[in-house]
C-alpha positions as CSV (number, residue, x, y, z in Angstrom):
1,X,0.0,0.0,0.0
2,X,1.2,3.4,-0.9
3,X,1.1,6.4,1.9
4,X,1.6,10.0,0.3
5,X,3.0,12.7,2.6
6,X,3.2,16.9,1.4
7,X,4.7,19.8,2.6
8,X,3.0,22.9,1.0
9,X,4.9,26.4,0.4
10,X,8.2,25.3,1.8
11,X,10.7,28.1,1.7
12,X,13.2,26.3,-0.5
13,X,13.9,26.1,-4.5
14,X,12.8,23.2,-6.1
15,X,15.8,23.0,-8.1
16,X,17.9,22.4,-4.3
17,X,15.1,20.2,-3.3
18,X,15.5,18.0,-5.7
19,X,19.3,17.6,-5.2
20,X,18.3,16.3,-1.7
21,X,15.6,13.9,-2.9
22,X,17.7,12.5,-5.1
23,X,19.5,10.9,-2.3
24,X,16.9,9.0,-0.6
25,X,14.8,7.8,-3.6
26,X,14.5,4.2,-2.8
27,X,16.2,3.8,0.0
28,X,14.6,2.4,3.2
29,X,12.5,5.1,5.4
30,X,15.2,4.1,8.4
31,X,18.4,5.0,5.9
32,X,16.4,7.9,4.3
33,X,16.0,9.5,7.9
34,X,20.1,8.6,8.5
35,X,20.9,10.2,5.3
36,X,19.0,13.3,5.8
37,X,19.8,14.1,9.3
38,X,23.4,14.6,8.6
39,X,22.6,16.4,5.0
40,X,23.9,19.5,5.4
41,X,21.3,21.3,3.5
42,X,18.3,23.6,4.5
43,X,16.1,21.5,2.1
44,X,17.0,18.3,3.9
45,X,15.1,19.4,7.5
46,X,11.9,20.2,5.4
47,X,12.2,16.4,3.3
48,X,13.4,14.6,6.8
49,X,9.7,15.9,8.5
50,X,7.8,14.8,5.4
51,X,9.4,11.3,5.2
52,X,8.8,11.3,8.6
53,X,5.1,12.3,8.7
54,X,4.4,9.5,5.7
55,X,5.8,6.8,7.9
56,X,4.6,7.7,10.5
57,X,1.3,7.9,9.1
58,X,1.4,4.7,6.9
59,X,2.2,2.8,10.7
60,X,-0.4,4.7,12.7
61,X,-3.3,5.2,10.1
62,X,-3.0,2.1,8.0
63,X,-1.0,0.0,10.1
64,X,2.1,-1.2,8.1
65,X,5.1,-2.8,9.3
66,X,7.4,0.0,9.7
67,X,10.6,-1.8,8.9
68,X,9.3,-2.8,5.8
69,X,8.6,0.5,4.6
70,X,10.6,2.3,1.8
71,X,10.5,6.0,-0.3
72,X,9.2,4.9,-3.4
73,X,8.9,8.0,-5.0
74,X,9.7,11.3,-4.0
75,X,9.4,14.6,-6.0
76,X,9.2,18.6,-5.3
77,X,7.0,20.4,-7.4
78,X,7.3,24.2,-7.8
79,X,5.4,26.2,-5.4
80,X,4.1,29.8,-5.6
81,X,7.1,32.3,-6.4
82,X,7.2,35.8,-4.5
83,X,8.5,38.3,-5.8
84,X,10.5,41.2,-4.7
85,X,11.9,44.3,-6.2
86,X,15.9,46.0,-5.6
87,X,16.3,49.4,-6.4
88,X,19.9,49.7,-8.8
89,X,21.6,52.4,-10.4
90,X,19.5,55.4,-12.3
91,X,16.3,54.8,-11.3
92,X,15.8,51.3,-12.4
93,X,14.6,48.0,-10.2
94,X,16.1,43.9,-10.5
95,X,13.5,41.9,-9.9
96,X,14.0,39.1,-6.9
97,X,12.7,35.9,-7.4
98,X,12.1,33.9,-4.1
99,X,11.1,30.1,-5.3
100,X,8.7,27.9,-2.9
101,X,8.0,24.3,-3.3
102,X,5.7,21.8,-2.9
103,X,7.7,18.3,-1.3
104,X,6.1,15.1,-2.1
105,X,7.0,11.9,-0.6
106,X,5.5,8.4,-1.3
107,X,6.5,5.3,1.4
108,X,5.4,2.2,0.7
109,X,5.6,-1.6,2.1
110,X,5.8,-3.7,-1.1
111,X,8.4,-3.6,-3.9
């Protein structure tokens, strides 16, 4: 059975989410949450909650053997962008970009 887990608007580019997720795709939830823990990354503390949260919830809501469980797909889909505006030289304005994603993982209990 497959247990999906999201994190909406998280304060971190897709593009550096992605780098992290890459990491844990198909590993065990128990090595995903070793991996990430010692990631030194500001995306990894946003994944390591979700892959959290779906185990957690695939044990307590749908009772699965927890040591059997595994990421079988995770994904970070881009969020809403703000944007922000820096005054420059003569008058003009650079436009900021700051990127939000949506962080998607999947745990499951068969392969």
């Amino acid at each position: 059975m497959d247990v999906r887990s999201t994190a909406k608007t998280v304060r971190v580019t897709p593009r550096k989410a992605r780098l992290v997720l890459d990491l844990v795709r198909g590993k065990s939830v128990d090595e995903a949450l070793a991996i990430l823990e010692f990631t030194p990354n500001q995306a990894a503390k946003a994944i390591y909650k979700v892959v959290k949260t779906a185990a957690a919830d695939a044990t307590h809501n749908f009772q699965l053997n927890p040591d059997a469980l595994y990421v079988k797909a995770c994904y970070a889909d881009e969020g809403i962008v703000m944007k922000r505006f820096m005054p420059r030289a003569k008058g003009n304005a650079a436009q900021i970009l700051k990127r939000t994603s949506h962080i998607t993982v999947v745990v499951s209990d068969e392969k």
